Amino acid sequence: MLLHGFFDRLTGKNKEAWKEGRIRGTAVLVKQAVLDIGDFHASLLDGVHNILGKDDGVSFHLVSATAPDPSNGNRGKMGNPAHLEEMVVTMKSTAAGESVFKVTFDWDASHGIPGAVVVRNTYRSEFLLKTLTLDGVPGKQGGTVVFVANSWIYPGADRVFFANDTYLPSKMPALLMQYRQEELNNLRGDSILREYKEHDRVYRYDYYNDIGDPDRGEKYARPILGGTQELPYPRRGRTGRPPSKKDPKAESRIPVYLVKKALEIYVPRDERFGHLKLSDFLGYSLKAITEAILPIIRTYVDTTPKEFDSFQDIFNLYDGLLQVPHSPALEEIKKKIPFQFIKSILPVAGDDFLNLPLPQVIKSDKFAWRTDEEFTREMLAGVNPVCIKRVTEFPVKSTLDHSVYGDHTSTITEDQIRPYLEEGLTVKQAMESNRLFILDHHDNFMPYLERINKLEGNYIYASRTLLFLKADGTLKPLAIELSLPHPDGIQHGAESTVYPPVKDGVDGQIWQLAKAYASVNDSAWHQLISHWLNTHAVIEPFVIATNRQLSVVHPVHKLLSPHYRDTMNINALARTTLINAGGVFELTVFPGKYALEMSSVVYKDWKLTEQGLPDDLVKRGMAVRDPSSSYGVRLLIKDYPYAVDGLVIWWAIEQWVKEYLAIYYPNDGELRADKELEEWWKEVREVGHGDLKAKDWWPKMQTVEELAKTCTTIIWVASALHAAVNFGQYPYAGYLPNRPTVSRRKMPVKGEKEYTQLEEGGEEADKVFIHTITSQFQTILGITLIEILSKHASDEVYLGQRDTPEWTSDAKALEAFKRFGTRLVEIEKRITAMNKDPSLKNRNGPVNMPYTLLYPNTSDVTGEKGLGLTGMGIPNSVSI
């Protein structure tokens, strides 16, 4: 092998090649087997002879952007085929599995400047083409033309890739315009009506009609979400699978015993191309849970008492003391799953104990999570810091329909909370001084409680937690209200009890239980709404519409595409194993089979225009409009880590988006003339989020300002918002007593056995607490899952980074992106400094856990600093 790429630059061979009517280039490829389990570090080297040469390999045809071919529909002139030659050893390292090849093109001055390349694969299997780079191209500024593919090339069909230039439809070279339109038509795939195959590249929409599995029986039937006003939902990617036998409106599901096939659910192939991407691992992780972990846990639970009886029993999970019996399924799974995954959660190499890392929330102090200070701090800096609201009327009113549900006004009175207010304030004075807040899940769950509490193992209350902002910037709880539907019927309102924040005695034990019931509400809302619906589900229609309506050379496609990475893949896997009927979510979180239906009802009130952070904070009363602020708002709780960090991240994204769009849309007229953008927005509104198309809040998309706000919101939701509600799952909820997902018993009252145990205190009181919250089985299964979901991947691409440096040839765009990265690195320094400031008590709290969920980690170019369960870093996309 020769050092072509390196020595050519020294000897000027590219220039000589041009004089001889040739252009030298290099192609970066990854073969399919690199991503096969057990073959991670392979490269094309082991089969290089199969893809070299002219008859059985890979061919490239350059297409001119400037010289027409009248005999080919006036498209650009196409060059002769070029083929992969010998492999290139360069001085520049490549990622594991990548191979660089020399390619030489016959191309003279009459062909003009290459603007596209047609790639044909006659090799026996697919490969990933990352880039093709041409050097020394006369007529091209800088002499270099780069084609960024990042796409799987399957045998048979020709593929077209454009140079990394950026064009609005009206500015596209005319000789390439037909290729641009044909590529979009291919991606739409509207004429392909069969079940899609792995090699298909079809982006189409469908309802959530694959959550249930009616062919397995009534127990697994679930309502179809989307397509009706009763149960609206964002669209998901279509798979083309046939309908189920028992319900023609439902899509058939792959049988659960065909685990490998089920995990290969169709998504367009380029939606999962990472080397060691954790979302690819997730499929094998879920396979392990299904085939090995789940049976092991069931066996363990069936051969021991089904309850943890003390906090020490739970601590033993993290000390490697959870012994598991010998399992043939486990031995088999060890053979199928890569060691990189096995060693992280499964017993390995003769080890008979489940290995779970110690969650950060109990690392410094095993019981600090039980303090009122930590309970309230996590509403500002925990895994679900997006629900707390300011109280503007007292008593707190309900938004439930009075004619259906009766009166659900809060029963918390001023007399009950006055002893816990500070500085002699009345409730009215506390409200007027913006110091009264609430975590209110009453209306969220009350309409479903009667049905939910009929599910096995459930005893759920609807909760309201009233809070007071202290002078030191921290919150203190004033009361928790727990409610059930009225025993005479839901139309009669609720039956409620108010619990005060008592420290000691039996009432202190009751208070700890009240906090647990409130946390159960918050945990379910977090997983179902804050996380799944408001990030994963709502982003997927934008992914589909962008690929269908915006060419890869369109500036908005280039802006948004990094923020779609692996989203369709992870959502498809979620529908397969997590949110499906009988899936892990239904097994571990209390809404059970009603979960997705509940999220559909919440989606009725979803507004894109309220998803940006400043608008969300104002809606919740956590901030007020302030034109003098860089963010346009002023926080009413100054030490609100999620909002403080989030606003500066939002601002950085917004500046980047505005600077970038100004390059291509100097005025609103340029935007209104963009037909691709018009069709994109029409499809997002009328199809992707079609159940809400009649809403009047949709931006008209007539101005650059509207586009900038929309793109900023999309990027915020896909990156920072998702990071804030996802990567803290294991650090905060890996110890489930802190974030229980289920309550199974009612609040004890005097005269009952459990109340007597609470009176005894100590281990007896702990036992009541532990037996009330998430069961042993649900705990082990739940934390095994969220450990996987909370990890950053080895190839994570963080906000302010791109996986391909040559993503655009536009110097102005590259300069603006560099400024974006610089701002994010400065934000990292700012966050680090604030976390060391003792006056900002909410940034660490009693558990001594610095808030880093919105630390960008842009500076981590190797990905090592954020790798694993670090609770730090903002990936570009919803990729896990």
mmCIF file with all atom_site columns, N, CA and C in Angstrom, residues 168-212:
data_model
loop_
_atom_site.group_PDB
_atom_site.id
_atom_site.type_symbol
_atom_site.label_atom_id
_atom_site.label_alt_id
_atom_site.label_comp_id
_atom_site.label_asym_id
_atom_site.label_entity_id
_atom_site.label_seq_id
_atom_site.pdbx_PDB_ins_code
_atom_site.Cartn_x
_atom_site.Cartn_y
_atom_site.Cartn_z
_atom_site.occupancy
_atom_site.B_iso_or_equiv
_atom_site.pdbx_formal_charge
_atom_site.auth_seq_id
_atom_site.auth_comp_id
_atom_site.auth_asym_id
_atom_site.auth_atom_id
_atom_site.pdbx_PDB_model_num
ATOM 1   N N  . LEU A 1 168 ? -30.440 27.076 -2.140  1.00 0.00 ? 168 LEU A N  1
ATOM 2   C CA . LEU A 1 168 ? -31.892 27.142 -2.183  1.00 0.00 ? 168 LEU A CA 1
ATOM 3   C C  . LEU A 1 168 ? -32.331 26.584 -3.535  1.00 0.00 ? 168 LEU A C  1
ATOM 4   N N  . PRO A 1 169 ? -33.576 26.126 -3.666  1.00 0.00 ? 169 PRO A N  1
ATOM 5   C CA . PRO A 1 169 ? -34.003 25.555 -4.960  1.00 0.00 ? 169 PRO A CA 1
ATOM 6   C C  . PRO A 1 169 ? -33.781 26.505 -6.131  1.00 0.00 ? 169 PRO A C  1
ATOM 7   N N  . SER A 1 170 ? -33.996 27.810 -5.926  1.00 0.00 ? 170 SER A N  1
ATOM 8   C CA . SER A 1 170 ? -33.847 28.778 -7.015  1.00 0.00 ? 170 SER A CA 1
ATOM 9   C C  . SER A 1 170 ? -32.394 29.031 -7.381  1.00 0.00 ? 170 SER A C  1
ATOM 10  N N  . LYS A 1 171 ? -31.466 28.630 -6.519  1.00 0.00 ? 171 LYS A N  1
ATOM 11  C CA . LYS A 1 171 ? -30.035 28.887 -6.767  1.00 0.00 ? 171 LYS A CA 1
ATOM 12  C C  . LYS A 1 171 ? -29.293 27.623 -7.204  1.00 0.00 ? 171 LYS A C  1
ATOM 13  N N  . MET A 1 172 ? -29.978 26.502 -7.253  1.00 0.00 ? 172 MET A N  1
ATOM 14  C CA . MET A 1 172 ? -29.332 25.238 -7.622  1.00 0.00 ? 172 MET A CA 1
ATOM 15  C C  . MET A 1 172 ? -28.891 25.289 -9.081  1.00 0.00 ? 172 MET A C  1
ATOM 16  N N  . PRO A 1 173 ? -27.665 24.834 -9.395  1.00 0.00 ? 173 PRO A N  1
ATOM 17  C CA . PRO A 1 173 ? -27.270 24.763 -10.806 1.00 0.00 ? 173 PRO A CA 1
ATOM 18  C C  . PRO A 1 173 ? -28.309 23.976 -11.609 1.00 0.00 ? 173 PRO A C  1
ATOM 19  N N  . ALA A 1 174 ? -28.741 24.552 -12.714 1.00 0.00 ? 174 ALA A N  1
ATOM 20  C CA . ALA A 1 174 ? -29.837 23.955 -13.491 1.00 0.00 ? 174 ALA A CA 1
ATOM 21  C C  . ALA A 1 174 ? -29.508 22.532 -13.936 1.00 0.00 ? 174 ALA A C  1
ATOM 22  N N  . LEU A 1 175 ? -28.229 22.258 -14.178 1.00 0.00 ? 175 LEU A N  1
ATOM 23  C CA . LEU A 1 175 ? -27.843 20.937 -14.684 1.00 0.00 ? 175 LEU A CA 1
ATOM 24  C C  . LEU A 1 175 ? -27.973 19.848 -13.614 1.00 0.00 ? 175 LEU A C  1
ATOM 25  N N  . LEU A 1 176 ? -28.147 20.245 -12.352 1.00 0.00 ? 176 LEU A N  1
ATOM 26  C CA . LEU A 1 176 ? -28.287 19.273 -11.259 1.00 0.00 ? 176 LEU A CA 1
ATOM 27  C C  . LEU A 1 176 ? -29.712 19.200 -10.725 1.00 0.00 ? 176 LEU A C  1
ATOM 28  N N  . MET A 1 177 ? -30.583 20.088 -11.236 1.00 0.00 ? 177 MET A N  1
ATOM 29  C CA . MET A 1 177 ? -31.913 20.218 -10.639 1.00 0.00 ? 177 MET A CA 1
ATOM 30  C C  . MET A 1 177 ? -32.728 18.932 -10.757 1.00 0.00 ? 177 MET A C  1
ATOM 31  N N  . GLN A 1 178 ? -32.625 18.228 -11.877 1.00 0.00 ? 178 GLN A N  1
ATOM 32  C CA . GLN A 1 178 ? -33.393 16.985 -12.027 1.00 0.00 ? 178 GLN A CA 1
ATOM 33  C C  . GLN A 1 178 ? -32.921 15.921 -11.029 1.00 0.00 ? 178 GLN A C  1
ATOM 34  N N  . TYR A 1 179 ? -31.621 15.885 -10.791 1.00 0.00 ? 179 TYR A N  1
ATOM 35  C CA . TYR A 1 179 ? -31.102 14.937 -9.794  1.00 0.00 ? 179 TYR A CA 1
ATOM 36  C C  . TYR A 1 179 ? -31.657 15.273 -8.405  1.00 0.00 ? 179 TYR A C  1
ATOM 37  N N  . ARG A 1 180 ? -31.726 16.569 -8.113  1.00 0.00 ? 180 ARG A N  1
ATOM 38  C CA . ARG A 1 180 ? -32.255 17.016 -6.820  1.00 0.00 ? 180 ARG A CA 1
ATOM 39  C C  . ARG A 1 180 ? -33.699 16.545 -6.641  1.00 0.00 ? 180 ARG A C  1
ATOM 40  N N  . GLN A 1 181 ? -34.519 16.736 -7.669  1.00 0.00 ? 181 GLN A N  1
ATOM 41  C CA . GLN A 1 181 ? -35.929 16.363 -7.566  1.00 0.00 ? 181 GLN A CA 1
ATOM 42  C C  . GLN A 1 181 ? -36.112 14.847 -7.519  1.00 0.00 ? 181 GLN A C  1
ATOM 43  N N  . GLU A 1 182 ? -35.320 14.132 -8.313  1.00 0.00 ? 182 GLU A N  1
ATOM 44  C CA . GLU A 1 182 ? -35.435 12.671 -8.326  1.00 0.00 ? 182 GLU A CA 1
ATOM 45  C C  . GLU A 1 182 ? -35.046 12.069 -6.981  1.00 0.00 ? 182 GLU A C  1
ATOM 46  N N  . GLU A 1 183 ? -34.034 12.641 -6.349  1.00 0.00 ? 183 GLU A N  1
ATOM 47  C CA . GLU A 1 183 ? -33.618 12.127 -5.049  1.00 0.00 ? 183 GLU A CA 1
ATOM 48  C C  . GLU A 1 183 ? -34.723 12.318 -4.007  1.00 0.00 ? 183 GLU A C  1
ATOM 49  N N  . LEU A 1 184 ? -35.390 13.472 -4.023  1.00 0.00 ? 184 LEU A N  1
ATOM 50  C CA . LEU A 1 184 ? -36.499 13.692 -3.102  1.00 0.00 ? 184 LEU A CA 1
ATOM 51  C C  . LEU A 1 184 ? -37.643 12.719 -3.376  1.00 0.00 ? 184 LEU A C  1
ATOM 52  N N  . ASN A 1 185 ? -37.935 12.476 -4.656  1.00 0.00 ? 185 ASN A N  1
ATOM 53  C CA . ASN A 1 185 ? -38.998 11.519 -4.999  1.00 0.00 ? 185 ASN A CA 1
ATOM 54  C C  . ASN A 1 185 ? -38.664 10.121 -4.494  1.00 0.00 ? 185 ASN A C  1
ATOM 55  N N  . ASN A 1 186 ? -37.393 9.744  -4.594  1.00 0.00 ? 186 ASN A N  1
ATOM 56  C CA . ASN A 1 186 ? -36.980 8.427  -4.092  1.00 0.00 ? 186 ASN A CA 1
ATOM 57  C C  . ASN A 1 186 ? -37.200 8.312  -2.590  1.00 0.00 ? 186 ASN A C  1
ATOM 58  N N  . LEU A 1 187 ? -36.872 9.366  -1.873  1.00 0.00 ? 187 LEU A N  1
ATOM 59  C CA . LEU A 1 187 ? -37.012 9.344  -0.424  1.00 0.00 ? 187 LEU A CA 1
ATOM 60  C C  . LEU A 1 187 ? -38.480 9.352  0.010   1.00 0.00 ? 187 LEU A C  1
ATOM 61  N N  . ARG A 1 188 ? -39.327 9.961  -0.773  1.00 0.00 ? 188 ARG A N  1
ATOM 62  C CA . ARG A 1 188 ? -40.755 9.954  -0.439  1.00 0.00 ? 188 ARG A CA 1
ATOM 63  C C  . ARG A 1 188 ? -41.349 8.562  -0.595  1.00 0.00 ? 188 ARG A C  1
ATOM 64  N N  . GLY A 1 189 ? -40.929 7.861  -1.629  1.00 0.00 ? 189 GLY A N  1
ATOM 65  C CA . GLY A 1 189 ? -41.366 6.479  -1.812  1.00 0.00 ? 189 GLY A CA 1
ATOM 66  C C  . GLY A 1 189 ? -42.878 6.300  -1.816  1.00 0.00 ? 189 GLY A C  1
ATOM 67  N N  . ASP A 1 190 ? -43.608 7.296  -2.297  1.00 0.00 ? 190 ASP A N  1
ATOM 68  C CA . ASP A 1 190 ? -45.063 7.235  -2.218  1.00 0.00 ? 190 ASP A CA 1
ATOM 69  C C  . ASP A 1 190 ? -45.665 6.121  -3.060  1.00 0.00 ? 190 ASP A C  1
ATOM 70  N N  . SER A 1 191 ? -44.922 5.606  -4.026  1.00 0.00 ? 191 SER A N  1
ATOM 71  C CA . SER A 1 191 ? -45.462 4.550  -4.890  1.00 0.00 ? 191 SER A CA 1
ATOM 72  C C  . SER A 1 191 ? -45.152 3.147  -4.362  1.00 0.00 ? 191 SER A C  1
ATOM 73  N N  . ILE A 1 192 ? -44.344 3.058  -3.288  1.00 0.00 ? 192 ILE A N  1
ATOM 74  C CA . ILE A 1 192 ? -43.983 1.743  -2.739  1.00 0.00 ? 192 ILE A CA 1
ATOM 75  C C  . ILE A 1 192 ? -45.001 1.373  -1.666  1.00 0.00 ? 192 ILE A C  1
ATOM 76  N N  . LEU A 1 193 ? -45.854 0.398  -1.977  1.00 0.00 ? 193 LEU A N  1
ATOM 77  C CA . LEU A 1 193 ? -46.965 0.070  -1.091  1.00 0.00 ? 193 LEU A CA 1
ATOM 78  C C  . LEU A 1 193 ? -46.742 -1.224 -0.315  1.00 0.00 ? 193 LEU A C  1
ATOM 79  N N  . ARG A 1 194 ? -45.657 -1.931 -0.598  1.00 0.00 ? 194 ARG A N  1
ATOM 80  C CA . ARG A 1 194 ? -45.381 -3.190 0.097   1.00 0.00 ? 194 ARG A CA 1
ATOM 81  C C  . ARG A 1 194 ? -44.704 -2.926 1.440   1.00 0.00 ? 194 ARG A C  1
ATOM 82  N N  . GLU A 1 195 ? -44.415 -4.001 2.166   1.00 0.00 ? 195 GLU A N  1
ATOM 83  C CA . GLU A 1 195 ? -43.631 -3.882 3.379   1.00 0.00 ? 195 GLU A CA 1
ATOM 84  C C  . GLU A 1 195 ? -42.210 -3.475 3.008   1.00 0.00 ? 195 GLU A C  1
ATOM 85  N N  . TYR A 1 196 ? -41.674 -2.510 3.714   1.00 0.00 ? 196 TYR A N  1
ATOM 86  C CA . TYR A 1 196 ? -40.353 -1.993 3.367   1.00 0.00 ? 196 TYR A CA 1
ATOM 87  C C  . TYR A 1 196 ? -39.248 -2.952 3.806   1.00 0.00 ? 196 TYR A C  1
ATOM 88  N N  . LYS A 1 197 ? -38.222 -2.997 2.967   1.00 0.00 ? 197 LYS A N  1
ATOM 89  C CA . LYS A 1 197 ? -37.074 -3.854 3.228   1.00 0.00 ? 197 LYS A CA 1
ATOM 90  C C  . LYS A 1 197 ? -35.915 -3.019 3.780   1.00 0.00 ? 197 LYS A C  1
ATOM 91  N N  . GLU A 1 198 ? -34.916 -3.718 4.278   1.00 0.00 ? 198 GLU A N  1
ATOM 92  C CA . GLU A 1 198 ? -33.783 -3.042 4.895   1.00 0.00 ? 198 GLU A CA 1
ATOM 93  C C  . GLU A 1 198 ? -33.143 -2.021 3.966   1.00 0.00 ? 198 GLU A C  1
ATOM 94  N N  . HIS A 1 199 ? -33.075 -2.330 2.676   1.00 0.00 ? 199 HIS A N  1
ATOM 95  C CA . HIS A 1 199 ? -32.368 -1.460 1.741   1.00 0.00 ? 199 HIS A CA 1
ATOM 96  C C  . HIS A 1 199 ? -33.206 -0.274 1.275   1.00 0.00 ? 199 HIS A C  1
ATOM 97  N N  . ASP A 1 200 ? -34.504 -0.269 1.612   1.00 0.00 ? 200 ASP A N  1
ATOM 98  C CA . ASP A 1 200 ? -35.360 0.834  1.171   1.00 0.00 ? 200 ASP A CA 1
ATOM 99  C C  . ASP A 1 200 ? -34.948 2.130  1.868   1.00 0.00 ? 200 ASP A C  1
ATOM 100 N N  . ARG A 1 201 ? -35.230 3.225  1.182   1.00 0.00 ? 201 ARG A N  1
ATOM 101 C CA . ARG A 1 201 ? -34.925 4.549  1.732   1.00 0.00 ? 201 ARG A CA 1
ATOM 102 C C  . ARG A 1 201 ? -36.208 5.384  1.703   1.00 0.00 ? 201 ARG A C  1
ATOM 103 N N  . VAL A 1 202 ? -37.235 4.870  2.344   1.00 0.00 ? 202 VAL A N  1
ATOM 104 C CA . VAL A 1 202 ? -38.561 5.476  2.252   1.00 0.00 ? 202 VAL A CA 1
ATOM 105 C C  . VAL A 1 202 ? -38.918 6.159  3.563   1.00 0.00 ? 202 VAL A C  1
ATOM 106 N N  . TYR A 1 203 ? -39.283 7.436  3.450   1.00 0.00 ? 203 TYR A N  1
ATOM 107 C CA . TYR A 1 203 ? -39.756 8.206  4.592   1.00 0.00 ? 203 TYR A CA 1
ATOM 108 C C  . TYR A 1 203 ? -41.242 8.500  4.379   1.00 0.00 ? 203 TYR A C  1
ATOM 109 N N  . ARG A 1 204 ? -42.082 7.744  5.059   1.00 0.00 ? 204 ARG A N  1
ATOM 110 C CA . ARG A 1 204 ? -43.528 7.983  4.992   1.00 0.00 ? 204 ARG A CA 1
ATOM 111 C C  . ARG A 1 204 ? -44.099 7.967  6.403   1.00 0.00 ? 204 ARG A C  1
ATOM 112 N N  . TYR A 1 205 ? -45.316 8.435  6.523   1.00 0.00 ? 205 TYR A N  1
ATOM 113 C CA . TYR A 1 205 ? -45.943 8.595  7.841   1.00 0.00 ? 205 TYR A CA 1
ATOM 114 C C  . TYR A 1 205 ? -46.921 7.471  8.138   1.00 0.00 ? 205 TYR A C  1
ATOM 115 N N  . ASP A 1 206 ? -47.156 7.261  9.429   1.00 0.00 ? 206 ASP A N  1
ATOM 116 C CA . ASP A 1 206 ? -48.187 6.324  9.845   1.00 0.00 ? 206 ASP A CA 1
ATOM 117 C C  . ASP A 1 206 ? -48.671 6.709  11.233  1.00 0.00 ? 206 ASP A C  1
ATOM 118 N N  . TYR A 1 207 ? -49.823 6.154  11.598  1.00 0.00 ? 207 TYR A N  1
ATOM 119 C CA . TYR A 1 207 ? -50.345 6.339  12.949  1.00 0.00 ? 207 TYR A CA 1
ATOM 120 C C  . TYR A 1 207 ? -49.592 5.429  13.922  1.00 0.00 ? 207 TYR A C  1
ATOM 121 N N  . TYR A 1 208 ? -49.780 5.657  15.196  1.00 0.00 ? 208 TYR A N  1
ATOM 122 C CA . TYR A 1 208 ? -49.282 4.727  16.214  1.00 0.00 ? 208 TYR A CA 1
ATOM 123 C C  . TYR A 1 208 ? -50.307 3.595  16.347  1.00 0.00 ? 208 TYR A C  1
ATOM 124 N N  . ASN A 1 209 ? -50.303 2.764  15.308  1.00 0.00 ? 209 ASN A N  1
ATOM 125 C CA . ASN A 1 209 ? -51.231 1.619  15.287  1.00 0.00 ? 209 ASN A CA 1
ATOM 126 C C  . ASN A 1 209 ? -50.491 0.306  15.486  1.00 0.00 ? 209 ASN A C  1
ATOM 127 N N  . ASP A 1 210 ? -49.273 0.397  16.006  1.00 0.00 ? 210 ASP A N  1
ATOM 128 C CA . ASP A 1 210 ? -48.462 -0.806 16.217  1.00 0.00 ? 210 ASP A CA 1
ATOM 129 C C  . ASP A 1 210 ? -48.045 -0.971 17.679  1.00 0.00 ? 210 ASP A C  1
ATOM 130 N N  . ILE A 1 211 ? -48.696 -0.231 18.576  1.00 0.00 ? 211 ILE A N  1
ATOM 131 C CA . ILE A 1 211 ? -48.386 -0.366 20.003  1.00 0.00 ? 211 ILE A CA 1
ATOM 132 C C  . ILE A 1 211 ? -49.044 -1.623 20.563  1.00 0.00 ? 211 ILE A C  1
ATOM 133 N N  . GLY A 1 212 ? -50.295 -1.832 20.180  1.00 0.00 ? 212 GLY A N  1
ATOM 134 C CA . GLY A 1 212 ? -51.008 -3.025 20.618  1.00 0.00 ? 212 GLY A CA 1
ATOM 135 C C  . GLY A 1 212 ? -50.716 -4.220 19.729  1.00 0.00 ? 212 GLY A C  1
#
